[in-house]
Tab-separated table of N, CA and C in Angstrom:
chain	number	residue	atom	x	y	z
S	1	MET	N	0.943	-5.748	2.133
S	1	MET	CA	2.121	-5.556	2.286
S	1	MET	C	2.947	-6.146	1.552
S	2	GLN	N	2.651	-7.164	0.911
S	2	GLN	CA	3.436	-8.084	0.054
S	2	GLN	C	3.324	-7.277	-1.316
S	3	ASN	N	2.163	-6.932	-1.530
S	3	ASN	CA	2.223	-6.058	-2.955
S	3	ASN	C	2.867	-4.949	-2.901
S	4	VAL	N	2.773	-4.181	-1.970
S	4	VAL	CA	3.625	-3.058	-1.712
S	4	VAL	C	5.188	-3.436	-1.763
S	5	ILE	N	5.731	-4.339	-1.602
S	5	ILE	CA	7.367	-4.826	-1.538
S	5	ILE	C	7.403	-5.060	-2.824
S	6	ARG	N	6.576	-6.053	-3.625
S	6	ARG	CA	6.730	-6.126	-4.950
S	6	ARG	C	6.775	-4.952	-5.861
S	7	ARG	N	5.949	-4.369	-5.535
S	7	ARG	CA	5.751	-2.746	-6.410
S	7	ARG	C	6.833	-1.788	-6.271
S	8	ARG	N	7.128	-1.749	-5.108
S	8	ARG	CA	8.212	-0.857	-4.685
S	8	ARG	C	9.875	-1.342	-4.843
S	9	LEU	N	9.910	-2.402	-4.382
S	9	LEU	CA	11.360	-3.063	-4.511
S	9	LEU	C	11.500	-4.093	-5.371
S	10	ARG	N	10.445	-4.438	-6.221
S	10	ARG	CA	10.501	-5.359	-7.235
S	10	ARG	C	10.885	-6.694	-6.717
S	11	LEU	N	10.598	-7.034	-5.671
S	11	LEU	CA	11.116	-8.522	-4.989
S	11	LEU	C	9.490	-9.189	-4.728
S	12	SER	N	9.919	-10.381	-4.904
S	12	SER	CA	8.705	-11.438	-4.752
S	12	SER	C	8.945	-12.045	-3.443
S	13	LEU	N	8.267	-11.821	-2.423
S	13	LEU	CA	8.339	-12.447	-1.178
S	13	LEU	C	7.172	-13.319	-0.743
S	14	SER	N	7.276	-14.580	-0.175
S	14	SER	CA	6.339	-14.979	0.344
S	14	SER	C	5.548	-14.327	1.440
S	15	VAL	N	4.323	-14.904	1.776
S	15	VAL	CA	3.470	-14.103	2.920
S	15	VAL	C	4.303	-14.284	4.123
S	16	ALA	N	4.829	-15.640	4.421
S	16	ALA	CA	5.422	-15.947	5.541
S	16	ALA	C	6.913	-15.119	5.854
S	17	THR	N	7.275	-14.963	4.770
S	17	THR	CA	8.775	-14.091	4.701
S	17	THR	C	8.127	-12.863	5.038
S	18	VAL	N	7.247	-12.198	4.660
S	18	VAL	CA	6.837	-10.763	4.872
S	18	VAL	C	6.718	-10.707	6.288
S	19	TRP	N	5.644	-11.477	6.798
S	19	TRP	CA	5.483	-11.628	8.371
S	19	TRP	C	6.643	-11.843	9.201
S	20	ARG	N	7.671	-12.534	8.990
S	20	ARG	CA	8.930	-12.847	9.549
S	20	ARG	C	9.742	-11.341	9.738
S	21	LEU	N	10.009	-10.797	8.239
S	21	LEU	CA	10.505	-9.258	8.488
S	21	LEU	C	9.751	-8.332	9.374
S	22	LEU	N	8.051	-8.560	9.263
S	22	LEU	CA	7.783	-7.262	10.025
S	22	LEU	C	8.097	-7.680	11.475
S	23	LYS	N	7.773	-8.743	11.785
S	23	LYS	CA	8.187	-9.013	13.161
S	23	LYS	C	9.560	-8.845	13.591
S	24	ARG	N	10.173	-8.897	12.750
S	24	ARG	CA	11.655	-8.510	13.385
S	24	ARG	C	11.871	-7.361	13.549
S	25	HIS	N	10.907	-6.621	12.792
S	25	HIS	CA	11.032	-5.115	12.799
S	25	HIS	C	10.311	-4.472	14.187
S	26	GLY	N	9.557	-5.282	14.929
S	26	GLY	CA	8.672	-4.956	15.620
S	26	GLY	C	6.987	-4.450	15.318
S	27	TRP	N	6.811	-4.719	14.073
S	27	TRP	CA	5.438	-4.792	13.504
S	27	TRP	C	4.576	-5.537	13.976
S	28	SER	N	3.207	-5.468	14.168
S	28	SER	CA	2.450	-6.743	14.298
S	28	SER	C	1.092	-6.380	13.624
S	29	TRP	N	0.451	-7.655	13.533
S	29	TRP	CA	-0.850	-7.256	12.593
S	29	TRP	C	-1.892	-7.049	13.786
S	30	GLN	N	-2.647	-5.705	13.488
S	30	GLN	CA	-3.432	-5.053	14.588
S	30	GLN	C	-4.726	-4.844	13.395
S	31	ALA	N	-5.885	-4.863	14.042
S	31	ALA	CA	-7.137	-4.978	13.565
S	31	ALA	C	-8.212	-3.939	14.684
S	32	PRO	N	-8.737	-3.060	14.227
S	32	PRO	CA	-9.560	-2.144	15.220
S	32	PRO	C	-10.554	-3.294	15.789
S	33	ALA	N	-11.104	-3.267	16.990
S	33	ALA	CA	-11.882	-4.113	17.723
S	33	ALA	C	-13.516	-4.097	17.490
S	34	ARG	N	-13.702	-2.585	16.810
S	34	ARG	CA	-14.861	-2.161	16.521
S	34	ARG	C	-14.721	-0.965	15.614
S	35	ARG	N	-15.945	-0.702	14.888
S	35	ARG	CA	-15.793	0.589	14.012
S	35	ARG	C	-15.875	1.821	14.779
S	36	ALA	N	-15.453	2.660	14.662
S	36	ALA	CA	-15.670	4.049	15.117
S	36	ALA	C	-17.182	4.534	15.377
S	37	LEU	N	-17.548	4.908	16.550
S	37	LEU	CA	-19.048	5.321	16.794
S	37	LEU	C	-19.171	6.678	15.848
S	38	GLU	N	-18.158	7.399	15.709
S	38	GLU	CA	-18.376	8.812	14.832
S	38	GLU	C	-18.156	8.352	13.489
S	39	ARG	N	-17.975	7.371	12.826
S	39	ARG	CA	-18.071	6.934	11.427
S	39	ARG	C	-19.175	7.343	10.724
S	40	ASP	N	-19.031	8.049	9.861
S	40	ASP	CA	-19.894	8.775	8.684
S	40	ASP	C	-20.064	8.031	7.373
S	41	GLU	N	-20.951	6.864	7.692
S	41	GLU	CA	-20.869	6.065	6.475
S	41	GLU	C	-21.379	6.703	5.013
S	42	HIS	N	-21.941	7.702	4.965
S	42	HIS	CA	-22.478	8.567	3.696
S	42	HIS	C	-21.235	9.354	3.273
S	43	ALA	N	-20.643	9.736	4.098
S	43	ALA	CA	-19.352	10.589	3.934
S	43	ALA	C	-18.209	10.004	3.471
S	44	VAL	N	-18.136	8.627	4.067
S	44	VAL	CA	-17.405	7.308	3.472
S	44	VAL	C	-17.702	7.124	1.990
S	45	GLU	N	-18.719	6.828	1.692
S	45	GLU	CA	-19.073	6.562	0.297
S	45	GLU	C	-19.091	7.604	-0.537
S	46	LEU	N	-19.281	8.943	-0.326
S	46	LEU	CA	-19.117	10.093	-0.971
S	46	LEU	C	-17.504	10.138	-1.289
S	47	TRP	N	-16.582	9.759	-0.398
S	47	TRP	CA	-15.381	9.895	-0.364
S	47	TRP	C	-15.094	9.057	-1.611
S	48	LYS	N	-15.175	7.734	-1.358
S	48	LYS	CA	-14.993	6.605	-2.376
S	48	LYS	C	-15.492	6.925	-3.751
S	49	ARG	N	-16.647	7.835	-3.769
S	49	ARG	CA	-17.067	7.704	-5.476
S	49	ARG	C	-16.450	9.160	-5.814
S	50	GLU	N	-16.263	10.155	-5.236
S	50	GLU	CA	-15.940	11.495	-5.890
S	50	GLU	C	-14.017	11.679	-5.740
S	51	VAL	N	-13.677	11.441	-4.544
S	51	VAL	CA	-12.415	11.577	-4.183
S	51	VAL	C	-11.223	10.835	-4.745
S	52	TRP	N	-11.446	9.402	-4.211
S	52	TRP	CA	-10.410	8.388	-4.534
S	52	TRP	C	-10.400	8.198	-6.002
S	53	PRO	N	-11.254	8.310	-6.884
S	53	PRO	CA	-10.781	8.057	-8.374
S	53	PRO	C	-9.801	9.052	-8.832
S	54	ARG	N	-10.021	10.410	-8.402
S	54	ARG	CA	-8.954	11.326	-8.631
S	54	ARG	C	-7.687	11.126	-7.890
S	55	VAL	N	-7.829	10.729	-6.895
S	55	VAL	CA	-6.354	10.440	-6.269
S	55	VAL	C	-5.668	9.506	-6.425
S	56	LYS	N	-6.459	8.285	-7.041
S	56	LYS	CA	-5.806	6.965	-7.787
S	56	LYS	C	-5.160	7.356	-8.991
S	57	ALA	N	-5.829	8.271	-9.819
S	57	ALA	CA	-5.628	8.662	-11.174
S	57	ALA	C	-4.297	9.726	-11.318
S	58	SER	N	-3.917	10.189	-10.151
S	58	SER	CA	-2.758	10.996	-10.099
S	58	SER	C	-1.302	10.526	-9.845
S	59	ARG	N	-1.605	8.867	-9.604
S	59	ARG	CA	-0.195	8.176	-9.189
S	59	ARG	C	0.536	8.340	-10.361
S	60	ARG	N	2.074	8.426	-10.214
S	60	ARG	CA	2.835	8.602	-11.457
S	60	ARG	C	3.024	6.959	-11.869
S	61	PRO	N	2.959	6.921	-13.209
S	61	PRO	CA	2.924	5.359	-13.575
S	61	PRO	C	4.465	4.801	-13.615
S	62	MET	N	4.684	3.393	-13.096
S	62	MET	CA	5.931	3.143	-12.876
S	62	MET	C	6.655	2.684	-14.290
S	63	GLY	N	7.665	3.147	-14.362
S	63	GLY	CA	8.387	2.982	-15.762
S	63	GLY	C	9.582	1.965	-15.386
S	64	ALA	N	10.033	1.600	-16.400
S	64	ALA	CA	11.604	0.734	-16.461
S	64	ALA	C	12.191	1.572	-16.266
S	65	GLY	N	13.570	1.413	-15.690
S	65	GLY	CA	14.584	2.111	-15.417
S	65	GLY	C	15.566	1.221	-14.627
S	66	SER	N	16.748	2.084	-14.451
S	66	SER	CA	17.875	1.354	-13.935
S	66	SER	C	18.521	2.433	-12.508
S	67	SER	N	18.798	1.548	-11.574
S	67	SER	CA	19.193	2.453	-10.537
S	67	SER	C	20.794	2.599	-10.541
S	68	SER	N	21.249	1.844	-11.448
S	68	SER	CA	22.772	1.675	-11.650
S	68	SER	C	23.225	3.084	-12.319
S	69	ARG	N	24.394	3.738	-11.917
S	69	ARG	CA	24.803	4.950	-12.601
S	69	ARG	C	25.874	4.657	-13.649
S	70	THR	N	26.225	3.280	-13.851
S	70	THR	CA	27.133	2.994	-14.833
S	70	THR	C	26.162	2.172	-16.079
S	71	LYS	N	24.773	2.095	-15.853
S	71	LYS	CA	23.954	1.478	-16.981
S	71	LYS	C	22.831	2.477	-17.350
S	72	PRO	N	22.933	2.647	-18.551
S	72	PRO	CA	21.849	3.920	-18.961
S	72	PRO	C	20.120	3.517	-18.864
S	73	ASP	N	19.171	4.105	-18.566
S	73	ASP	CA	17.912	3.749	-18.466
S	73	ASP	C	17.650	2.801	-19.884
S	74	SER	N	16.616	1.983	-19.964
S	74	SER	CA	15.860	1.513	-21.005
S	74	SER	C	15.204	2.650	-21.592
S	75	PRO	N	14.914	2.589	-23.105
S	75	PRO	CA	14.407	3.631	-23.820
S	75	PRO	C	12.924	3.302	-23.676
């Protein structure tokens, strides 16, 4: 979550601060107690190898810019 905040909002927050913000908004850390019995390990590996590289490559690059209407974007 800390990395998402840094990338999306360009803010650097400590882990403790992120945790406090999440708790304040009703979020909690949760992890599954066990893996699903229906999980198909072969299908997961196939997806990671074939689909994930395409999905990952299709992301738009983060470019420099300004959200201000009075300040022009950087070239």
